[in-house]
């Protein structure tokens, strides 16, 4: 990696780390001002937001990133405009469905109808913001990327503290902070995307780019839903089989256990532009070196996982408060779920680049079903600990199957270890 690329990657790692750290920093504040039941309701809303983002975006965020280096500069704005129109239409349809099925959704989610609707501005901004951040990464604009990411995260975190701690708005205060920041950033994002010529001044729609984007993006929806199933559906199963209080305890423990993913995600996001650039000339890649670096990264993750599993349970009650002490028993399972997921991301990038999303969808959909079955059975038997055990099993299965597919898409000498220098 050249010095310039190393510096750029380092900036992305630091910014992504700081960005993902904000919810973690807020955690001990929220758990002291919210009861486990209130925190559980907040967690259910967050899960609801995430699934809406998946359904509205239709995988087009990933399509935009992958196609950036494969499109002429003059075509990028048209591609983005086409994708944004499709996203907006899907968003509108889902909003109407939410209004029509008001009573059913309130009963299923436990979320008041007002916030089921107010989630939609947050969802739209989340998608457009993610798209813009992905494009800034592809353009190698680390300073602007840093400014937007950190400004949004810290503004939202700061307002959350004001509303929850000072104004005592309970769990609603956190949602109000998210909504206010989303409304502000929606207009900011559109302005800068037009200014940067990433969106045209007039709306453009291309059937060709719509077909290209959806052919890549739609097969990713089952893949993304599968990830939501692994990280979110268990909250609803816990609420259904146990209590909303159990949801709050599990969610707080999950966030602590998955804290290693802050680092994992930052490293992966920083490496994507570098890896995609290299894969443009795939015949020149030193495959043995690439495998060696990947294995070293896996080893670092495993060591970190062992250390975190050992020390976090000893300080968890001090960090979260005594109302969440029960979360101690699920930490080791969740830590290693995050470790395995970090390993999974490293092999997933090859599948994305070579646009084998349809094959990936088959893996993730099937493992998602396995996760639902395991979660349901284990939660009934072991409570919140059962949900954590089910997560670990499903992450391991998903990683192994994805690794196998990745090696078919872009063969690497994974098992020729004696040749690795």
Short mmCIF file of C-alpha atoms in Angstrom, two decimals:
data_model
loop_
_atom_site.label_atom_id
_atom_site.label_comp_id
_atom_site.label_asym_id
_atom_site.label_seq_id
_atom_site.Cartn_x
_atom_site.Cartn_y
_atom_site.Cartn_z
CA UNK A 1 0.00 0.00 0.00
CA UNK A 2 1.41 3.38 -1.00
CA UNK A 3 2.04 6.05 1.60
CA UNK A 4 -0.90 8.11 0.33
CA UNK A 5 -3.27 5.17 0.48
CA UNK A 6 -2.00 4.25 3.94
CA UNK A 7 -2.67 7.77 5.23
CA UNK A 8 -6.12 7.79 3.66
CA UNK A 9 -6.97 4.39 5.11
CA UNK A 10 -5.74 5.50 8.53
CA UNK A 11 -8.07 8.50 8.45
CA UNK A 12 -11.03 6.29 7.54
CA UNK A 13 -10.20 3.87 10.36
CA UNK A 14 -9.99 6.64 12.97
CA UNK A 15 -13.18 8.36 11.75
CA UNK A 16 -15.16 5.14 11.51
CA UNK A 17 -13.95 4.19 14.97
CA UNK A 18 -15.03 7.54 16.43
CA UNK A 19 -18.34 7.42 14.56
CA UNK A 20 -19.24 3.94 15.78
CA UNK A 21 -18.04 4.84 19.29
CA UNK A 22 -20.77 7.45 19.83
CA UNK A 23 -23.60 4.94 20.56
CA UNK A 24 -21.18 3.02 22.78
CA UNK A 25 -20.30 6.18 24.71
CA UNK A 26 -24.00 6.97 25.09
CA UNK A 27 -24.75 3.47 26.39
CA UNK A 28 -23.81 3.90 30.09
CA UNK A 29 -25.66 7.24 30.12
CA UNK A 30 -28.85 5.79 28.63
CA UNK A 31 -28.83 2.71 30.86
CA UNK A 32 -28.76 4.95 33.95
CA UNK A 33 -31.64 7.15 32.80
CA UNK A 34 -33.74 4.46 31.11
CA UNK A 35 -35.18 1.34 32.70
CA UNK A 36 -34.48 -1.98 30.91
CA UNK A 37 -38.05 -1.85 29.55
CA UNK A 38 -37.55 1.67 28.15
CA UNK A 39 -34.18 0.73 26.68
CA UNK A 40 -35.83 -2.35 25.20
CA UNK A 41 -38.41 -0.16 23.44
CA UNK A 42 -35.63 2.07 22.11
CA UNK A 43 -33.84 -1.02 20.81
CA UNK A 44 -37.00 -2.27 19.07
CA UNK A 45 -37.30 1.10 17.31
CA UNK A 46 -33.68 0.93 16.15
CA UNK A 47 -34.28 -2.55 14.75
CA UNK A 48 -37.41 -1.26 12.98
CA UNK A 49 -35.38 1.57 11.42
CA UNK A 50 -32.76 -0.87 10.17
CA UNK A 51 -35.20 -3.16 8.40
CA UNK A 52 -36.88 -0.18 6.73
CA UNK A 53 -33.49 1.01 5.45
CA UNK A 54 -32.94 -2.40 3.86
CA UNK A 55 -36.38 -2.52 2.25
CA UNK A 56 -36.27 1.07 0.96
CA UNK A 57 -32.71 1.02 -0.38
CA UNK A 58 -33.14 -2.28 -2.33
CA UNK A 59 -29.39 -2.89 -2.19
CA UNK A 60 -28.72 0.18 -4.35
CA UNK A 61 -26.23 1.67 -1.86
CA UNK A 62 -23.85 -1.22 -2.53
CA UNK A 63 -24.51 -0.99 -6.27
CA UNK A 64 -23.48 2.69 -6.29
CA UNK A 65 -20.17 1.89 -4.55
CA UNK A 66 -19.29 -1.07 -6.75
CA UNK A 67 -20.07 0.78 -10.00
CA UNK A 68 -18.21 3.98 -9.13
CA UNK A 69 -14.89 2.79 -10.61
CA UNK A 70 -16.63 1.18 -13.57
CA UNK A 71 -18.61 4.20 -14.79
CA UNK A 72 -17.47 7.26 -16.68
CA UNK A 73 -17.52 10.39 -14.50
CA UNK A 74 -20.28 11.93 -16.59
CA UNK A 75 -22.52 8.92 -15.92
CA UNK A 76 -22.16 8.79 -12.14
CA UNK A 77 -24.67 11.57 -11.45
CA UNK A 78 -27.27 9.92 -13.71
CA UNK A 79 -26.70 6.56 -12.02
CA UNK A 80 -27.13 8.16 -8.58
CA UNK A 81 -30.22 10.08 -9.66
CA UNK A 82 -31.81 6.91 -11.00
CA UNK A 83 -31.05 5.05 -7.78
CA UNK A 84 -32.38 7.87 -5.63
CA UNK A 85 -35.67 7.98 -7.55
CA UNK A 86 -36.18 4.24 -7.09
CA UNK A 87 -35.39 4.56 -3.37
CA UNK A 88 -37.83 7.46 -2.96
CA UNK A 89 -40.64 5.56 -4.70
CA UNK A 90 -40.07 2.47 -2.57
CA UNK A 91 -39.96 4.67 0.54
CA UNK A 92 -43.32 6.22 -0.35
CA UNK A 93 -44.97 2.84 -0.96
CA UNK A 94 -43.78 1.49 2.39
CA UNK A 95 -44.98 4.63 4.15
CA UNK A 96 -48.48 4.11 2.72
CA UNK A 97 -48.41 0.45 3.77
CA UNK A 98 -47.46 1.51 7.31
CA UNK A 99 -50.42 3.91 7.47
CA UNK A 100 -52.78 1.27 6.10
CA UNK A 101 -51.65 -1.47 8.54
CA UNK A 102 -51.40 0.83 11.57
CA UNK A 103 -52.95 -1.49 14.16
CA UNK A 104 -51.11 -4.60 13.02
CA UNK A 105 -47.70 -2.90 13.05
CA UNK A 106 -48.24 -1.27 16.44
CA UNK A 107 -49.14 -4.66 17.90
CA UNK A 108 -46.21 -6.45 16.24
CA UNK A 109 -43.53 -3.87 17.07
CA UNK A 110 -44.79 -2.40 20.33
CA UNK A 111 -43.88 1.04 18.96
CA UNK A 112 -46.44 3.90 19.12
CA UNK A 113 -47.94 4.73 15.71
CA UNK A 114 -46.57 8.30 15.76
CA UNK A 115 -43.01 6.98 15.88
CA UNK A 116 -43.72 4.31 13.28
CA UNK A 117 -44.38 7.23 10.92
CA UNK A 118 -41.61 9.52 12.20
CA UNK A 119 -39.16 6.72 11.48
CA UNK A 120 -39.50 7.40 7.75
CA UNK A 121 -37.63 10.75 7.61
CA UNK A 122 -34.84 9.09 9.61
CA UNK A 123 -34.78 6.16 7.17
CA UNK A 124 -34.59 8.33 4.04
CA UNK A 125 -31.76 10.44 5.43
CA UNK A 126 -29.92 7.32 6.60
CA UNK A 127 -29.95 5.87 3.08
CA UNK A 128 -28.94 9.05 1.27
CA UNK A 129 -26.28 9.84 3.87
CA UNK A 130 -24.82 6.34 3.52
CA UNK A 131 -24.74 6.71 -0.26
CA UNK A 132 -22.93 10.03 -0.06
CA UNK A 133 -20.38 8.68 2.44
CA UNK A 134 -19.72 5.68 0.17
CA UNK A 135 -19.14 8.00 -2.78
CA UNK A 136 -16.75 10.19 -0.78
CA UNK A 137 -14.79 7.05 0.07
CA UNK A 138 -14.65 6.00 -3.55
CA UNK A 139 -13.50 9.52 -4.50
CA UNK A 140 -10.81 9.33 -1.79
CA UNK A 141 -12.09 12.45 0.01
CA UNK A 142 -11.22 11.53 3.62
CA UNK A 143 -11.44 15.04 5.10
CA UNK A 144 -14.96 15.75 3.89
CA UNK A 145 -15.98 12.20 4.78
CA UNK A 146 -14.62 12.78 8.30
CA UNK A 147 -16.39 16.11 8.70
CA UNK A 148 -19.84 14.79 7.76
CA UNK A 149 -19.59 11.53 9.66
CA UNK A 150 -18.38 13.06 12.90
CA UNK A 151 -20.62 16.12 12.75
CA UNK A 152 -23.75 14.01 12.32
CA UNK A 153 -22.77 11.47 14.99
CA UNK A 154 -21.71 13.96 17.65
CA UNK A 155 -24.63 16.29 17.00
CA UNK A 156 -27.07 13.42 17.38
CA UNK A 157 -25.26 12.15 20.48
CA UNK A 158 -25.17 15.61 22.04
CA UNK A 159 -28.87 16.24 21.45
CA UNK A 160 -29.66 12.80 22.87
CA UNK A 161 -27.90 13.70 26.11
CA UNK A 162 -29.77 17.03 26.29
CA UNK A 163 -33.19 15.44 25.73
CA UNK A 164 -32.70 12.31 27.87
CA UNK A 165 -30.51 13.59 30.73
CA UNK A 166 -31.37 17.29 31.04
CA UNK A 167 -34.96 17.44 29.75
CA UNK A 168 -35.78 13.92 31.06
CA UNK A 169 -37.61 12.97 27.86
CA UNK A 170 -36.94 9.26 28.50
CA UNK A 171 -36.55 6.98 25.44
CA UNK A 172 -38.51 9.46 23.29
CA UNK A 173 -35.73 12.02 23.75
CA UNK A 174 -33.30 9.78 21.90
CA UNK A 175 -35.72 9.46 18.99
CA UNK A 176 -36.35 13.21 18.90
CA UNK A 177 -32.61 13.81 18.59
CA UNK A 178 -32.39 11.34 15.69
CA UNK A 179 -35.35 12.96 13.92
CA UNK A 180 -34.07 16.54 14.22
CA UNK A 181 -30.59 15.66 12.96
CA UNK A 182 -32.04 13.62 10.09
CA UNK A 183 -34.18 16.51 8.84
CA UNK A 184 -31.18 18.86 8.91
CA UNK A 185 -28.82 16.46 7.15
CA UNK A 186 -31.28 15.48 4.44
CA UNK A 187 -31.08 18.95 2.90
CA UNK A 188 -27.34 19.23 3.54
CA UNK A 189 -26.65 15.97 1.71
CA UNK A 190 -28.75 16.86 -1.34
CA UNK A 191 -27.06 20.26 -1.58
CA UNK A 192 -23.53 18.86 -1.50
CA UNK A 193 -24.27 15.98 -3.86
CA UNK A 194 -25.52 18.44 -6.47
CA UNK A 195 -22.58 20.75 -5.77
CA UNK A 196 -20.11 17.84 -6.18
CA UNK A 197 -21.86 16.80 -9.43
CA UNK A 198 -22.80 13.47 -7.89
CA UNK A 199 -26.43 14.35 -8.60
CA UNK A 200 -27.67 16.32 -11.62
CA UNK A 201 -29.46 19.65 -11.11
CA UNK A 202 -32.44 18.19 -12.91
CA UNK A 203 -33.89 14.79 -12.08
CA UNK A 204 -32.68 12.10 -14.49
CA UNK A 205 -33.82 8.51 -14.82
CA UNK A 206 -32.09 5.85 -16.90
CA UNK A 207 -33.78 2.51 -17.57
CA UNK A 208 -30.36 1.02 -18.28
CA UNK A 209 -28.93 2.10 -14.92
CA UNK A 210 -32.13 1.14 -13.12
CA UNK A 211 -31.86 -2.36 -14.50
CA UNK A 212 -28.15 -2.55 -13.67
CA UNK A 213 -28.61 -1.26 -10.14
CA UNK A 214 -31.57 -3.51 -9.33
CA UNK A 215 -30.00 -6.61 -10.90
CA UNK A 216 -27.11 -6.20 -8.48
CA UNK A 217 -29.00 -4.70 -5.54
CA UNK A 218 -32.18 -6.80 -5.29
CA UNK A 219 -30.36 -10.10 -4.63
CA UNK A 220 -28.61 -8.30 -1.77
CA UNK A 221 -31.91 -7.65 -0.01
CA UNK A 222 -32.21 -11.26 1.28
CA UNK A 223 -28.55 -10.99 2.29
CA UNK A 224 -29.22 -7.78 4.21
CA UNK A 225 -32.45 -9.12 5.68
CA UNK A 226 -30.47 -12.14 6.85
CA UNK A 227 -28.07 -9.83 8.65
CA UNK A 228 -31.05 -8.01 10.19
CA UNK A 229 -32.44 -11.38 11.29
CA UNK A 230 -29.13 -12.14 13.02
CA UNK A 231 -28.83 -8.74 14.69
CA UNK A 232 -32.41 -7.56 15.13
CA UNK A 233 -35.14 -10.17 14.88
CA UNK A 234 -33.96 -11.82 18.09
CA UNK A 235 -35.08 -8.64 19.93
CA UNK A 236 -38.66 -9.23 18.76
CA UNK A 237 -38.45 -12.93 19.60
CA UNK A 238 -37.26 -12.04 23.10
CA UNK A 239 -40.12 -9.54 23.46
CA UNK A 240 -42.59 -12.19 22.29
CA UNK A 241 -41.22 -15.12 24.33
CA UNK A 242 -39.92 -13.24 27.37
CA UNK A 243 -40.44 -9.54 28.27
CA UNK A 244 -39.60 -6.07 27.02
CA UNK A 245 -37.29 -5.77 30.02
CA UNK A 246 -35.35 -8.79 28.75
CA UNK A 247 -35.04 -7.02 25.38
CA UNK A 248 -33.40 -4.04 27.11
CA UNK A 249 -30.93 -6.21 29.03
CA UNK A 250 -30.04 -8.26 25.94
CA UNK A 251 -29.69 -5.14 23.76
CA UNK A 252 -27.36 -3.42 26.22
CA UNK A 253 -25.25 -6.56 26.52
CA UNK A 254 -25.25 -6.97 22.75
CA UNK A 255 -23.90 -3.47 22.25
CA UNK A 256 -21.07 -4.10 24.72
CA UNK A 257 -20.28 -7.55 23.35
CA UNK A 258 -20.23 -6.25 19.80
CA UNK A 259 -18.02 -3.27 20.71
CA UNK A 260 -15.10 -5.00 18.97
CA UNK A 261 -17.09 -4.55 15.78
CA UNK A 262 -16.42 -0.81 16.02
CA UNK A 263 -12.80 -1.54 15.16
CA UNK A 264 -13.63 -4.33 12.71
CA UNK A 265 -16.04 -2.18 10.73
CA UNK A 266 -13.59 0.73 10.63
CA UNK A 267 -10.79 -1.45 9.24
CA UNK A 268 -13.07 -3.02 6.63
CA UNK A 269 -14.52 0.31 5.45
CA UNK A 270 -11.02 1.73 5.11
CA UNK A 271 -9.80 -1.25 3.09
CA UNK A 272 -12.67 -1.40 0.59
CA UNK A 273 -11.48 1.42 -1.74
CA UNK A 274 -7.92 0.03 -1.66
CA UNK A 275 -9.04 -3.54 -2.36
CA UNK A 276 -11.46 -2.55 -5.15
CA UNK A 277 -8.73 -0.48 -6.79
CA UNK A 278 -6.36 -3.47 -6.68
CA UNK A 279 -8.98 -5.87 -8.04
CA UNK A 280 -9.22 -3.78 -11.21
CA UNK A 281 -5.84 -5.38 -12.05
CA UNK A 282 -6.47 -8.71 -10.37
CA UNK A 283 -3.79 -10.55 -12.37
CA UNK A 284 -1.09 -8.43 -10.74
CA UNK A 285 -2.14 -9.14 -7.14
CA UNK A 286 0.24 -11.09 -4.91
CA UNK A 287 -2.28 -13.66 -3.74
CA UNK A 288 -0.01 -15.30 -1.17
CA UNK A 289 0.67 -11.98 0.49
CA UNK A 290 -3.03 -11.17 0.53
CA UNK A 291 -3.85 -14.49 2.22
CA UNK A 292 -1.03 -14.03 4.73
CA UNK A 293 -2.29 -10.57 5.72
CA UNK A 294 -5.85 -11.89 6.04
CA UNK A 295 -4.80 -14.74 8.33
CA UNK A 296 -2.83 -12.33 10.51
CA UNK A 297 -5.90 -10.14 10.76
CA UNK A 298 -8.01 -13.17 11.75
CA UNK A 299 -5.49 -14.03 14.47
CA UNK A 300 -5.58 -10.48 15.86
CA UNK A 301 -9.39 -10.65 16.01
CA UNK A 302 -9.34 -13.98 17.86
CA UNK A 303 -6.83 -12.71 20.44
CA UNK A 304 -8.93 -9.57 20.97
CA UNK A 305 -11.99 -11.76 21.37
CA UNK A 306 -10.34 -13.86 24.08
CA UNK A 307 -9.21 -10.77 25.98
CA UNK A 308 -12.62 -9.09 25.79
CA UNK A 309 -14.47 -12.26 26.82
CA UNK A 310 -12.23 -12.48 29.87
CA UNK A 311 -12.29 -8.89 31.11
CA UNK A 312 -15.61 -7.33 30.02
CA UNK A 313 -17.86 -9.49 32.26
CA UNK A 314 -15.84 -8.34 35.29
CA UNK A 315 -16.65 -4.66 34.72
CA UNK A 316 -20.02 -4.87 32.97
CA UNK A 317 -22.17 -4.01 35.98
CA UNK A 318 -19.99 -0.97 36.71
CA UNK A 319 -20.37 0.14 33.08
CA UNK A 320 -24.10 -0.45 32.57
CA UNK A 321 -25.47 -0.25 36.11
CA UNK A 322 -26.91 -2.97 38.35
CA UNK A 323 -30.23 -3.14 36.48
CA UNK A 324 -28.39 -4.71 33.55
CA UNK A 325 -26.18 -7.18 35.49
CA UNK A 326 -27.86 -10.16 33.85
CA UNK A 327 -26.19 -9.23 30.54
CA UNK A 328 -22.86 -10.55 31.89
CA UNK A 329 -23.70 -14.15 30.92
CA UNK A 330 -24.13 -13.37 27.20
CA UNK A 331 -20.93 -11.37 26.61
CA UNK A 332 -18.53 -14.19 25.52
CA UNK A 333 -20.99 -15.50 22.91
CA UNK A 334 -21.59 -12.02 21.49
CA UNK A 335 -17.90 -11.07 21.46
CA UNK A 336 -17.03 -14.09 19.34
CA UNK A 337 -20.06 -13.50 17.13
CA UNK A 338 -18.51 -10.10 16.37
CA UNK A 339 -15.09 -11.69 15.78
CA UNK A 340 -16.54 -14.19 13.29
CA UNK A 341 -18.50 -11.42 11.59
CA UNK A 342 -15.29 -9.41 11.19
CA UNK A 343 -13.68 -12.40 9.47
CA UNK A 344 -16.78 -12.77 7.29
CA UNK A 345 -16.52 -9.16 6.06
CA UNK A 346 -12.98 -9.73 4.80
CA UNK A 347 -14.07 -12.51 2.43
CA UNK A 348 -17.38 -10.86 1.57
CA UNK A 349 -15.71 -7.93 -0.24
CA UNK A 350 -14.59 -10.17 -3.13
CA UNK A 351 -18.17 -11.37 -3.71
CA UNK A 352 -19.44 -7.79 -3.82
CA UNK A 353 -16.76 -6.62 -6.24
CA UNK A 354 -17.39 -9.42 -8.73
CA UNK A 355 -21.18 -8.92 -8.42
CA UNK A 356 -22.04 -12.46 -7.31
CA UNK A 357 -24.83 -11.15 -5.10
CA UNK A 358 -27.35 -13.76 -6.26
CA UNK A 359 -25.25 -16.64 -4.97
CA UNK A 360 -24.60 -14.75 -1.77
CA UNK A 361 -28.33 -14.21 -1.29
CA UNK A 362 -28.91 -17.97 -1.26
CA UNK A 363 -26.38 -18.42 1.54
CA UNK A 364 -27.58 -15.55 3.67
CA UNK A 365 -31.26 -16.35 3.25
CA UNK A 366 -30.79 -19.99 4.25
CA UNK A 367 -28.59 -19.12 7.23
CA UNK A 368 -31.14 -16.50 8.24
CA UNK A 369 -33.80 -19.19 8.44
CA UNK A 370 -31.45 -21.34 10.50
CA UNK A 371 -30.88 -18.41 12.85
CA UNK A 372 -34.62 -17.86 13.35
CA UNK A 373 -35.13 -21.54 14.18
CA UNK A 374 -32.17 -21.67 16.57
CA UNK A 375 -33.12 -18.39 18.25
CA UNK A 376 -36.71 -19.45 18.85
CA UNK A 377 -35.72 -22.80 20.32
CA UNK A 378 -32.77 -21.54 22.38
CA UNK A 379 -34.62 -18.51 23.80
CA UNK A 380 -37.38 -20.81 25.04
CA UNK A 381 -34.76 -23.06 26.68
CA UNK A 382 -32.13 -20.60 27.93
CA UNK A 383 -33.64 -17.10 27.82
CA UNK A 384 -31.42 -14.26 26.58
CA UNK A 385 -28.36 -16.52 26.77
CA UNK A 386 -30.03 -18.75 24.19
CA UNK A 387 -30.33 -15.81 21.79
CA UNK A 388 -26.58 -15.15 22.13
CA UNK A 389 -25.70 -18.82 21.55
CA UNK A 390 -27.90 -18.92 18.45
CA UNK A 391 -26.14 -15.81 17.11
CA UNK A 392 -22.72 -17.40 17.46
CA UNK A 393 -23.77 -20.59 15.66
CA UNK A 394 -25.39 -18.72 12.78
CA UNK A 395 -22.39 -16.38 12.34
CA UNK A 396 -20.02 -19.35 12.14
CA UNK A 397 -22.16 -21.12 9.53
CA UNK A 398 -22.54 -17.93 7.47
CA UNK A 399 -18.80 -17.21 7.54
CA UNK A 400 -17.81 -20.70 6.40
CA UNK A 401 -20.29 -20.78 3.52
CA UNK A 402 -19.41 -17.23 2.42
CA UNK A 403 -15.69 -18.00 2.56
CA UNK A 404 -16.29 -21.00 0.30
CA UNK A 405 -18.23 -18.87 -2.21
CA UNK A 406 -15.60 -16.13 -2.07
CA UNK A 407 -12.91 -18.63 -3.04
CA UNK A 408 -14.97 -19.72 -6.03
CA UNK A 409 -15.48 -16.13 -7.15
CA UNK A 410 -11.83 -15.15 -6.69
CA UNK A 411 -9.64 -18.19 -5.89
CA UNK A 412 -6.90 -17.57 -3.34
CA UNK A 413 -4.36 -20.03 -1.88
CA UNK A 414 -6.08 -20.22 1.51
CA UNK A 415 -4.83 -23.71 2.31
CA UNK A 416 -1.36 -23.51 0.77
CA UNK A 417 0.02 -22.18 4.05
CA UNK A 418 3.46 -23.65 3.48
CA UNK A 419 3.82 -21.30 0.50
CA UNK A 420 2.83 -18.18 2.41
CA UNK A 421 5.79 -15.97 3.20
#
